[in-house]
Amino acid sequence: MSTHASILSPAQATPAAAPTAAPETAPEPLEARPLPIQCRLNVGAADDPLEQEADDMAGRVMRMPQPAFIQRKCAHCEAEEKAQRKPMPAFTQRQPFIQRQEVPPPRPPTTPHDAFMRMIEDIVSQENQARLERTRVVRERVLEPLTGAHADGTSFINRLHGLTAEEADLLVHDTVFWGTIRRYFRGSSLWAVYTIVQFNNHLPEPHLRLSLAVASHNARLLADVLSIVVLLHPATYDRDMYFNMLREVVVTAFSSHPLQPELLRLIDHRDDANISQRHTGSYEEAHYERPAGGGNYALQHFTGQISANSYISGTEWRIIVRMRFVDGNDTAACPATTAPGCGPFYFMGANAAVYTRWMDAITNVWNGHFHISNGTQTYNVVFVPLFLSEPDPDAVTIRVMTNNTLRCNATLVPGRSEQTCWFLNVGNGTVAHEFGHIIGASDEYQLPGSNAEIAAAFPGMSAQDRSLSSMEGMTGTAQPVPDLTSDAAVMANRTDTIMGNSHHSTTVQTRHLTRLMGLLNAGLPAGARPFVLRTGNRPAR
């Protein structure tokens, strides 16, 4: 006799009519619901038909044969499994299809070189991490006056000026630093911050002159100096970063200036051939001088140095001549322009007016008289003197003397100027004359009568130099040797030009630019048509 427990309550066990939908009511609160009542277990009757049916089913299952209880795979599945178990042709039947994990080849034995290189890599990695951390510390310290609670531009600039060379090098390559700087600075102020960091408070020429042009918004001066800077390839600063920063400044600060395209052309095409030229060279000349100790006139030999830059700007061939002035009064410390004891001469105070006077003396004589042409292109010749006080390796150094009792050198009388030594009270004609030497013009006073006369005394002098130093070269006709005992005879061999009679003439001739023109044409690309120098301004178009 079997018994079973019913989990139905008496009401649930009794068949009931089909339920009808009851109206929805809100659920009773939890506290109001009655506690559940567990139903009492009932023992079924011995002849319960449900119990009998369950016993019959259990008996049939227990009497089933064993194979019939296992679910077999379909034929397709069995075929697929056999195919997977079939060994690959490369294996024998005795070798099961087990894919072994590929064992890496053994590492070669470590050599001393390998160990050394790993040590170097570790050191470099540590140094890079240390550099990044050091950069972060310096950056946060310098930027704090800008990014802190109280902005203080003065403190920021003071911290820039207080950077060591090592700290400045860290910041100049820090993109996070420059990203922050650009939030506060643009145009000329951005350039000022960049140059302080890049050159660490020691801004050299010609970058100093360029920065002054940016600060004063002088686009013409900026273009002239830029034509010089594009030729520089120093290892002391990142050249591409320099020009990228300058371009950003030009776009912002010179947005409405008519010379902005010219400035951008010089920046963007800085590496183009012939974007600008540097002209240097030496030449020889000869004329008569009395010996310092007295006596008859004697033919003496002199040398000159050409130093200039030039570039094409619009309708002009602009020739930039840099002159650095040093204090020559202390002849013991500064006996020559190359002496390390030569200090800068500043056009300040009582000397301020001399700056303008000398500048006008040069430009009034040499500008507005020439143009060059190659048959298709024509440009006016414009000379641009730049007066510097700080060292510039490509500038002509000139000693300035305020004491007329001094001598520029032992062969000259007191108070007499020459190419690299000018007295402060010198006349305007002499200033223009000495400038002529810097661009390659020879003296045209107290000249020998013929080229042969020079060749006999100085056989190594070139034919061009002889022609530019004789009356034969000036007039086309050879003349006899002058009476070397007579001042009048010797002094008669001169031209009425700025190079021959500077006290009374301001005339300039095309021959005065012969050597400079030769340097210009020598610097042109191969096959380019040479330029010819002509008098007067270019014809109007």
Coordinates of C-alpha atoms in Angstrom, one line a residue:
M1 CA 0.0 0.0 0.0
S2 CA 1.4 3.3 -1.0
T3 CA 0.8 6.7 0.4
H4 CA 1.4 10.2 -0.9
A5 CA 1.2 13.7 0.5
S6 CA -1.0 16.2 -1.1
I7 CA 0.2 19.9 -1.3
L8 CA -3.3 21.1 -2.2
S9 CA -5.7 22.5 0.3
P10 CA -9.1 20.9 0.5
A11 CA -10.6 23.8 -1.4
Q12 CA -8.0 23.4 -4.2
A13 CA -8.4 19.7 -4.4
T14 CA -12.2 19.9 -5.0
P15 CA -13.1 20.6 -8.6
A16 CA -14.4 24.1 -9.0
A17 CA -16.3 26.0 -11.6
A18 CA -14.4 28.1 -14.2
P19 CA -13.2 31.2 -12.4
T20 CA -14.7 34.6 -13.2
A21 CA -12.7 37.8 -13.4
A22 CA -12.7 39.6 -10.1
P23 CA -12.6 43.3 -10.0
E24 CA -9.1 44.6 -9.4
T25 CA -8.6 45.9 -6.0
A26 CA -5.6 47.6 -4.4
P27 CA -3.4 45.1 -2.5
E28 CA -3.9 45.0 1.2
P29 CA -1.2 46.5 3.3
L30 CA 1.5 44.0 4.4
E31 CA 0.4 44.4 8.0
A32 CA -3.3 43.5 7.2
R33 CA -2.5 40.3 5.3
P34 CA -3.2 37.0 7.2
L35 CA -0.2 34.7 7.9
P36 CA 0.1 31.7 5.5
I37 CA -1.4 28.4 6.8
Q38 CA 0.5 25.2 6.0
C39 CA -1.8 22.5 4.6
R40 CA -2.1 19.2 6.5
L41 CA -0.6 16.2 4.7
N42 CA -3.1 13.6 3.7
V43 CA -2.4 9.9 3.0
G44 CA -4.1 8.6 -0.2
A45 CA -6.4 5.7 -0.3
A46 CA -5.0 2.2 -1.2
D47 CA -7.0 2.0 -4.5
D48 CA -6.2 5.6 -5.6
P49 CA -6.1 5.4 -9.5
L50 CA -3.3 8.0 -9.7
E51 CA -1.0 6.0 -7.5
Q52 CA -1.6 2.9 -9.5
E53 CA -0.8 4.7 -12.7
A54 CA 2.5 6.0 -11.3
D55 CA 3.5 2.5 -10.1
D56 CA 2.8 1.0 -13.5
M57 CA 5.0 3.6 -15.3
A58 CA 7.9 3.1 -13.0
G59 CA 7.8 -0.6 -13.6
R60 CA 7.9 -0.3 -17.4
V61 CA 10.9 2.1 -17.2
M62 CA 12.8 -0.3 -15.0
R63 CA 12.2 -3.2 -17.3
M64 CA 13.5 -1.4 -20.5
P65 CA 16.7 -2.9 -22.1
Q66 CA 19.9 -0.9 -21.4
P67 CA 20.8 0.1 -25.1
A68 CA 17.4 1.7 -25.7
F69 CA 18.1 4.2 -22.9
I70 CA 21.1 5.7 -24.7
Q71 CA 20.4 8.5 -27.3
R72 CA 22.4 7.8 -30.4
K73 CA 23.9 10.3 -32.7
C74 CA 22.5 10.8 -36.1
A75 CA 24.3 9.4 -39.1
H76 CA 25.6 12.8 -40.3
C77 CA 27.1 13.6 -36.8
E78 CA 28.8 10.2 -36.6
A79 CA 30.4 10.7 -40.1
E80 CA 31.7 14.1 -39.1
E81 CA 33.2 12.8 -35.9
K82 CA 35.0 10.0 -37.8
A83 CA 36.4 12.6 -40.2
Q84 CA 37.7 14.7 -37.3
R85 CA 39.4 11.6 -35.7
K86 CA 41.1 10.6 -39.0
P87 CA 44.8 11.4 -38.7
M88 CA 46.3 13.9 -41.1
P89 CA 48.5 12.5 -43.9
A90 CA 51.7 13.8 -42.3
F91 CA 51.1 11.6 -39.2
T92 CA 51.2 7.8 -38.9
Q93 CA 48.4 5.7 -37.4
R94 CA 50.5 5.2 -34.3
Q95 CA 50.8 9.0 -33.8
P96 CA 47.6 10.5 -32.4
F97 CA 46.4 13.9 -33.8
I98 CA 47.6 16.0 -31.0
Q99 CA 48.8 19.5 -31.8
R100 CA 51.8 20.3 -29.7
Q101 CA 52.4 23.9 -28.5
E102 CA 55.3 25.3 -30.5
V103 CA 58.3 25.6 -28.3
P104 CA 60.2 28.9 -28.9
P105 CA 63.8 28.4 -29.9
P106 CA 66.3 28.7 -27.1
R107 CA 67.6 32.2 -26.6
P108 CA 71.2 32.7 -27.6
P109 CA 73.5 33.1 -24.7
T110 CA 73.7 36.7 -23.4
T111 CA 76.9 38.5 -24.5
P112 CA 78.6 41.3 -22.6
H113 CA 77.5 43.6 -25.4
D114 CA 73.8 42.6 -25.0
A115 CA 74.0 43.2 -21.3
F116 CA 75.7 46.6 -21.8
M117 CA 73.0 47.7 -24.3
R118 CA 70.2 46.6 -22.0
M119 CA 71.9 48.6 -19.2
I120 CA 72.1 51.7 -21.6
E121 CA 68.4 51.3 -22.5
D122 CA 67.4 51.2 -18.8
I123 CA 69.5 54.3 -18.1
V124 CA 68.0 56.1 -21.0
S125 CA 64.5 55.2 -19.9
Q126 CA 65.2 56.4 -16.4
E127 CA 66.7 59.6 -17.7
N128 CA 63.6 60.2 -19.9
Q129 CA 61.3 59.7 -17.0
A130 CA 63.4 62.0 -14.9
R131 CA 63.4 64.7 -17.6
L132 CA 59.6 64.5 -18.0
E133 CA 59.2 65.0 -14.2
R134 CA 61.8 67.8 -14.1
T135 CA 59.9 69.5 -17.0
R136 CA 56.6 69.2 -15.2
V137 CA 58.1 70.8 -12.0
V138 CA 59.7 73.7 -14.0
R139 CA 56.6 74.2 -16.0
E140 CA 54.3 74.5 -13.0
R141 CA 56.6 76.8 -11.2
V142 CA 56.9 79.2 -14.2
L143 CA 53.2 79.1 -15.1
E144 CA 51.9 79.5 -11.6
P145 CA 51.6 83.4 -11.8
L146 CA 49.4 82.9 -14.9
T147 CA 47.3 79.9 -13.9
G148 CA 47.1 80.6 -10.2
A149 CA 44.2 82.3 -8.4
H150 CA 45.8 85.8 -8.9
A151 CA 47.2 86.4 -12.4
D152 CA 50.5 88.3 -12.2
G153 CA 52.3 89.0 -15.5
T154 CA 55.3 90.7 -13.9
S155 CA 56.0 87.6 -11.7
F156 CA 55.7 85.4 -14.8
I157 CA 58.2 87.4 -16.8
N158 CA 60.6 87.5 -13.8
R159 CA 60.4 83.7 -13.6
L160 CA 61.1 83.4 -17.3
H161 CA 64.2 85.6 -16.9
G162 CA 65.2 83.5 -13.9
L163 CA 65.4 80.3 -15.8
T164 CA 68.7 78.4 -16.0
A165 CA 70.0 77.3 -19.4
E166 CA 68.9 73.7 -18.5
E167 CA 65.4 74.8 -17.5
A168 CA 65.0 76.9 -20.6
D169 CA 65.9 73.9 -22.7
L170 CA 63.3 71.8 -21.0
L171 CA 60.5 74.4 -21.6
V172 CA 61.4 75.3 -25.2
H173 CA 60.5 71.7 -26.2
D174 CA 57.5 71.3 -23.9
T175 CA 54.3 71.3 -25.9
V176 CA 52.2 71.5 -22.8
F177 CA 54.0 74.7 -21.8
W178 CA 53.4 76.4 -25.2
G179 CA 49.8 75.2 -25.3
T180 CA 49.2 77.1 -22.1
I181 CA 51.2 80.1 -23.2
R182 CA 49.1 80.5 -26.3
R183 CA 46.0 80.9 -24.1
Y184 CA 47.5 84.1 -22.6
F185 CA 49.8 85.5 -25.3
R186 CA 49.7 86.2 -29.1
G187 CA 51.4 88.3 -31.7
S188 CA 54.5 90.2 -30.5
S189 CA 54.0 89.2 -26.8
L190 CA 54.1 85.5 -27.8
W191 CA 57.3 86.2 -29.7
A192 CA 58.8 88.0 -26.7
V193 CA 58.1 84.9 -24.5
Y194 CA 59.5 82.6 -27.1
T195 CA 62.8 84.5 -27.5
I196 CA 63.3 84.7 -23.7
V197 CA 63.0 81.0 -23.4
Q198 CA 64.7 80.0 -26.7
F199 CA 67.8 82.2 -26.2
N200 CA 67.7 82.3 -22.3
N201 CA 68.0 86.1 -22.0
H202 CA 71.0 86.3 -24.4
L203 CA 69.3 87.3 -27.7
P204 CA 72.1 87.7 -30.3
E205 CA 72.2 89.6 -33.5
P206 CA 70.5 89.5 -36.0
H207 CA 67.7 88.0 -33.9
L208 CA 67.8 91.0 -31.6
R209 CA 67.2 93.3 -34.5
L210 CA 64.4 91.1 -35.8
S211 CA 62.7 91.1 -32.4
L212 CA 62.9 94.9 -32.2
A213 CA 61.2 95.0 -35.6
V214 CA 58.4 92.7 -34.3
A215 CA 58.0 94.7 -31.1
S216 CA 57.8 98.0 -33.0
H217 CA 55.6 96.5 -35.7
N218 CA 58.1 97.6 -38.3
A219 CA 57.3 95.3 -41.2
R220 CA 59.9 96.8 -43.5
L221 CA 62.7 96.3 -41.1
L222 CA 61.4 92.8 -40.2
A223 CA 61.5 91.8 -43.9
D224 CA 65.1 93.1 -44.3
V225 CA 66.4 91.3 -41.2
L226 CA 64.4 88.2 -42.1
S227 CA 66.2 88.0 -45.4
I228 CA 69.4 87.6 -43.3
V229 CA 68.0 85.2 -40.8
V230 CA 66.7 82.8 -43.4
L231 CA 70.3 82.1 -44.5
L232 CA 71.4 81.1 -41.0
H233 CA 71.7 77.4 -40.1
P234 CA 72.9 77.4 -36.5
A235 CA 72.9 74.4 -34.2
T236 CA 72.0 76.5 -31.2
Y237 CA 68.3 76.5 -31.7
D238 CA 65.5 74.6 -33.4
R239 CA 65.3 76.4 -36.8
D240 CA 61.9 75.0 -37.8
M241 CA 60.3 75.8 -34.5
Y242 CA 61.8 79.4 -34.8
F243 CA 60.2 80.0 -38.1
N244 CA 56.9 78.3 -37.2
M245 CA 56.6 80.5 -34.2
L246 CA 57.5 83.6 -36.3
R247 CA 54.9 82.7 -38.9
E248 CA 52.3 82.5 -36.2
V249 CA 53.3 85.9 -35.0
V250 CA 53.3 87.4 -38.5
V251 CA 49.8 86.0 -39.3
T252 CA 48.5 87.6 -36.1
A253 CA 50.5 90.8 -35.7
F254 CA 50.7 91.9 -39.3
S255 CA 47.4 90.7 -40.6
S256 CA 46.5 94.0 -42.3
H257 CA 49.9 95.1 -43.3
P258 CA 50.7 95.2 -47.1
L259 CA 54.1 93.6 -46.5
Q260 CA 52.6 90.5 -44.8
P261 CA 52.7 88.4 -48.0
E262 CA 56.4 89.3 -48.4
L263 CA 57.1 88.3 -44.8
L264 CA 55.3 85.0 -45.3
R265 CA 57.1 84.4 -48.5
L266 CA 60.5 84.7 -46.8
I267 CA 59.4 82.4 -44.0
D268 CA 57.7 79.7 -46.1
H269 CA 60.4 79.7 -48.8
R270 CA 63.3 80.1 -46.5
D271 CA 65.1 77.1 -48.0
D272 CA 64.5 78.0 -51.6
A273 CA 67.6 78.6 -53.7
N274 CA 68.3 82.3 -54.2
I275 CA 65.6 83.4 -51.7
S276 CA 68.4 85.7 -50.4
Q277 CA 72.1 86.1 -51.0
R278 CA 75.1 86.7 -48.8
H279 CA 77.9 88.8 -50.5
T280 CA 81.4 88.7 -49.2
G281 CA 84.8 89.3 -50.8
S282 CA 88.0 91.1 -50.7
Y283 CA 89.6 93.5 -53.2
E284 CA 92.8 95.4 -53.7
E285 CA 93.4 99.0 -54.5
A286 CA 96.4 101.4 -54.8
H287 CA 97.0 105.1 -54.6
Y288 CA 99.7 107.5 -53.6
E289 CA 100.3 108.6 -50.0
R290 CA 103.0 110.5 -48.2
P291 CA 104.9 108.3 -45.7
A292 CA 104.0 109.0 -42.1
G293 CA 107.5 110.3 -41.5
G294 CA 107.4 112.6 -44.5
G295 CA 109.1 112.5 -47.9
N296 CA 107.8 112.1 -51.4
Y297 CA 104.6 110.4 -52.3
A298 CA 104.8 106.6 -52.8
L299 CA 102.3 104.2 -54.3
Q300 CA 100.8 102.2 -51.5
H301 CA 98.7 99.0 -51.5
F302 CA 95.4 98.7 -49.6
T303 CA 92.7 96.0 -49.2
G304 CA 89.0 96.2 -48.7
Q305 CA 86.3 93.9 -47.5
I306 CA 82.8 93.6 -49.0
S307 CA 80.1 92.6 -46.6
A308 CA 76.4 92.7 -47.5
N309 CA 73.2 90.7 -47.9
S310 CA 70.6 91.2 -50.6
Y311 CA 67.2 90.0 -51.7
I312 CA 64.5 90.9 -54.1
S313 CA 61.4 92.6 -52.6
G314 CA 58.7 93.7 -54.9
T315 CA 60.3 96.2 -57.4
E316 CA 63.5 96.5 -55.3
W317 CA 66.9 94.9 -55.0
R318 CA 67.5 95.6 -51.3
I319 CA 71.1 95.5 -50.1
I320 CA 71.4 95.1 -46.4
V321 CA 74.8 96.3 -44.9
R322 CA 75.3 95.6 -41.2
M323 CA 77.8 97.7 -39.3
R324 CA 78.7 97.1 -35.7
F325 CA 80.1 100.2 -33.9
V326 CA 82.6 99.8 -31.0
D327 CA 84.2 102.3 -28.7
G328 CA 87.7 103.0 -30.1
N329 CA 88.8 105.7 -27.7
D330 CA 90.7 103.2 -25.5
T331 CA 93.4 102.4 -28.0
A332 CA 95.1 100.1 -25.5
A333 CA 92.1 97.9 -25.0
C334 CA 90.7 98.3 -28.6
P335 CA 93.7 98.9 -30.9
A336 CA 91.8 97.1 -33.8
T337 CA 88.3 96.0 -34.5
T338 CA 89.1 92.4 -33.7
A339 CA 90.5 93.1 -30.2
P340 CA 88.5 91.4 -27.5
G341 CA 88.6 94.6 -25.4
C342 CA 86.4 96.6 -27.8
G343 CA 83.2 97.5 -26.0
P344 CA 80.0 98.5 -27.8
F345 CA 79.4 102.1 -28.9
Y346 CA 75.8 103.3 -28.3
F347 CA 74.2 106.1 -30.1
M348 CA 72.6 107.6 -27.0
G349 CA 72.5 110.9 -25.1
A350 CA 74.7 113.5 -26.9
N351 CA 75.5 110.9 -29.6
A352 CA 71.9 110.1 -30.5
A353 CA 71.8 112.7 -33.3
V354 CA 74.9 111.1 -34.9
Y355 CA 72.9 108.0 -35.6
T356 CA 70.4 109.8 -37.8
R357 CA 73.0 112.0 -39.5
W358 CA 75.2 109.0 -40.5
M359 CA 72.2 107.0 -41.7
D360 CA 71.0 109.9 -43.9
A361 CA 74.5 110.5 -45.2
I362 CA 74.6 107.0 -46.6
T363 CA 71.1 106.6 -48.0
N364 CA 70.9 110.1 -49.5
V365 CA 74.1 109.5 -51.5
W366 CA 73.7 105.9 -52.6
N367 CA 70.0 105.4 -53.0
G368 CA 67.8 106.5 -56.0
H369 CA 70.6 106.4 -58.6
F370 CA 70.7 102.8 -59.9
H371 CA 68.5 100.0 -61.2
I372 CA 69.4 96.5 -62.4
S373 CA 67.8 94.6 -65.3
N374 CA 68.3 91.2 -67.0
G375 CA 66.0 92.0 -70.0
T376 CA 62.8 90.7 -68.4
Q377 CA 63.1 91.8 -64.7
T378 CA 64.0 95.2 -63.5
Y379 CA 64.6 96.4 -59.9
N380 CA 65.6 99.6 -58.2
V381 CA 68.8 99.3 -56.1
V382 CA 68.2 100.2 -52.5
F383 CA 70.9 100.2 -49.8
V384 CA 69.8 99.5 -46.2
P385 CA 72.4 100.3 -43.6
L386 CA 71.8 98.6 -40.2
F387 CA 73.7 100.1 -37.3
L388 CA 74.4 97.6 -34.5
S389 CA 76.0 97.7 -31.1
E390 CA 76.0 94.0 -30.2
P391 CA 78.3 91.4 -31.8
D392 CA 77.3 90.0 -35.2
P393 CA 79.7 87.7 -36.9
D394 CA 78.8 88.9 -40.3
A395 CA 78.8 92.6 -39.6
V396 CA 81.6 95.0 -40.4
T397 CA 83.0 96.3 -37.2
I398 CA 83.9 100.0 -37.0
R399 CA 85.7 101.7 -34.2
V400 CA 84.2 105.1 -33.3
M401 CA 86.6 107.7 -31.9
T402 CA 85.5 111.0 -30.3
N403 CA 89.0 112.3 -29.7
N404 CA 90.4 113.8 -32.9
T405 CA 93.9 113.7 -31.6
L406 CA 93.9 109.9 -31.9
R407 CA 95.0 107.9 -34.9
C408 CA 93.0 105.1 -36.5
N409 CA 96.4 103.5 -37.3
A410 CA 100.0 104.4 -37.3
T411 CA 100.1 105.3 -41.0
L412 CA 97.3 107.9 -40.8
V413 CA 97.4 111.4 -39.4
P414 CA 95.3 112.1 -36.3
G415 CA 91.6 112.6 -36.9
R416 CA 91.6 110.8 -40.3
S417 CA 89.0 108.1 -40.8
E418 CA 89.2 104.9 -42.8
Q419 CA 86.9 102.0 -43.7
T420 CA 86.8 100.5 -40.2
C421 CA 87.5 103.6 -38.0
W422 CA 85.3 106.7 -38.0
F423 CA 85.6 109.9 -36.0
L424 CA 82.4 111.0 -34.4
N425 CA 82.6 114.5 -35.9
V426 CA 83.5 113.3 -39.4
G427 CA 81.7 114.9 -42.3
N428 CA 78.7 113.4 -44.1
G429 CA 80.7 113.0 -47.3
T430 CA 83.3 110.9 -45.5
V431 CA 80.6 108.7 -44.0
A432 CA 79.2 108.0 -47.4
H433 CA 82.7 107.5 -48.8
E434 CA 83.7 104.9 -46.2
F435 CA 80.4 103.1 -46.7
G436 CA 81.3 102.9 -50.4
H437 CA 84.3 100.8 -49.4
I438 CA 82.1 98.3 -47.6
I439 CA 80.1 97.7 -50.8
G440 CA 83.3 97.4 -52.9
A441 CA 84.1 100.9 -54.3
S442 CA 87.8 101.8 -54.5
D443 CA 89.4 105.2 -53.6
E444 CA 89.5 107.5 -56.6
Y445 CA 92.0 110.1 -55.3
Q446 CA 95.8 110.4 -55.7
L447 CA 95.7 107.7 -58.4
P448 CA 98.5 106.3 -60.5
G449 CA 98.2 107.4 -64.1
S450 CA 98.0 103.9 -65.7
N451 CA 97.3 100.3 -65.1
A452 CA 100.9 99.4 -66.0
E453 CA 102.2 101.7 -63.2
I454 CA 100.3 99.6 -60.7
A455 CA 101.3 96.3 -62.3
A456 CA 104.9 97.2 -62.0
A457 CA 104.6 97.9 -58.3
F458 CA 102.0 95.2 -57.4
P459 CA 102.2 92.5 -60.0
G460 CA 99.7 90.2 -58.2
M461 CA 96.8 92.7 -58.4
S462 CA 94.0 91.7 -60.7
A463 CA 93.3 93.5 -63.9
Q464 CA 89.9 94.6 -62.5
D465 CA 91.4 96.0 -59.4
R466 CA 94.1 97.8 -61.4
S467 CA 91.5 99.3 -63.6
L468 CA 89.4 100.5 -60.7
S469 CA 92.5 102.2 -59.1
S470 CA 94.0 104.2 -62.0
M471 CA 93.3 107.3 -64.1
E472 CA 93.4 105.0 -67.1
G473 CA 90.6 103.0 -65.7
M474 CA 88.6 106.2 -64.9
T475 CA 89.1 108.0 -68.2
G476 CA 90.0 105.2 -70.7
T477 CA 93.4 106.9 -71.4
A478 CA 96.7 106.2 -69.7
Q479 CA 98.4 109.1 -68.1
P480 CA 102.0 109.7 -67.1
V481 CA 103.3 109.2 -63.5
P482 CA 102.5 112.4 -61.6
D483 CA 105.3 114.5 -60.0
L484 CA 105.6 112.7 -56.6
T485 CA 107.1 115.7 -55.0
S486 CA 104.1 117.9 -55.7
D487 CA 100.9 117.9 -53.7
A488 CA 99.1 119.6 -56.6
A489 CA 100.3 117.0 -59.2
V490 CA 99.3 114.0 -57.2
M491 CA 96.0 115.4 -56.0
A492 CA 95.0 116.3 -59.5
N493 CA 94.6 112.6 -60.3
R494 CA 91.2 112.2 -58.8
T495 CA 87.5 111.9 -59.9
D496 CA 84.8 114.3 -59.0
T497 CA 82.7 111.6 -57.2
I498 CA 82.0 110.5 -53.6
M499 CA 85.0 108.2 -53.9
G500 CA 87.4 110.8 -55.3
N501 CA 86.3 114.1 -53.8
S502 CA 84.0 113.4 -50.9
H503 CA 84.3 116.8 -49.4
H504 CA 82.6 118.4 -52.4
S505 CA 80.8 115.8 -54.4
T506 CA 78.1 113.3 -53.9
T507 CA 78.2 111.8 -57.3
V508 CA 78.1 108.0 -57.6
Q509 CA 79.0 106.0 -60.8
T510 CA 78.0 102.5 -61.9
R511 CA 81.7 101.4 -61.7
H512 CA 81.4 101.9 -57.9
L513 CA 79.2 98.8 -57.8
T514 CA 81.2 96.7 -60.2
R515 CA 82.4 94.2 -57.6
L516 CA 79.0 94.0 -55.9
M517 CA 77.3 93.3 -59.2
G518 CA 79.8 90.5 -59.9
L519 CA 78.9 88.9 -56.6
L520 CA 75.2 89.2 -57.3
N521 CA 75.4 87.5 -60.7
A522 CA 77.8 84.8 -59.4
G523 CA 75.1 83.8 -56.9
L524 CA 72.4 83.4 -59.5
P525 CA 71.2 79.8 -60.4
A526 CA 73.1 78.2 -63.3
G527 CA 71.7 79.4 -66.6
A528 CA 70.0 82.5 -65.2
R529 CA 70.4 85.7 -67.2
P530 CA 72.9 88.1 -65.5
F531 CA 71.8 91.5 -64.4
V532 CA 73.2 94.7 -65.7
L533 CA 73.5 97.9 -63.7
R534 CA 72.1 101.0 -65.1
T535 CA 71.8 104.6 -63.8
G536 CA 68.5 106.1 -62.6
N537 CA 65.4 104.5 -61.3
R538 CA 63.7 101.7 -63.1
P539 CA 61.3 102.8 -65.9
A540 CA 57.7 103.2 -64.8
R541 CA 55.4 100.4 -66.1

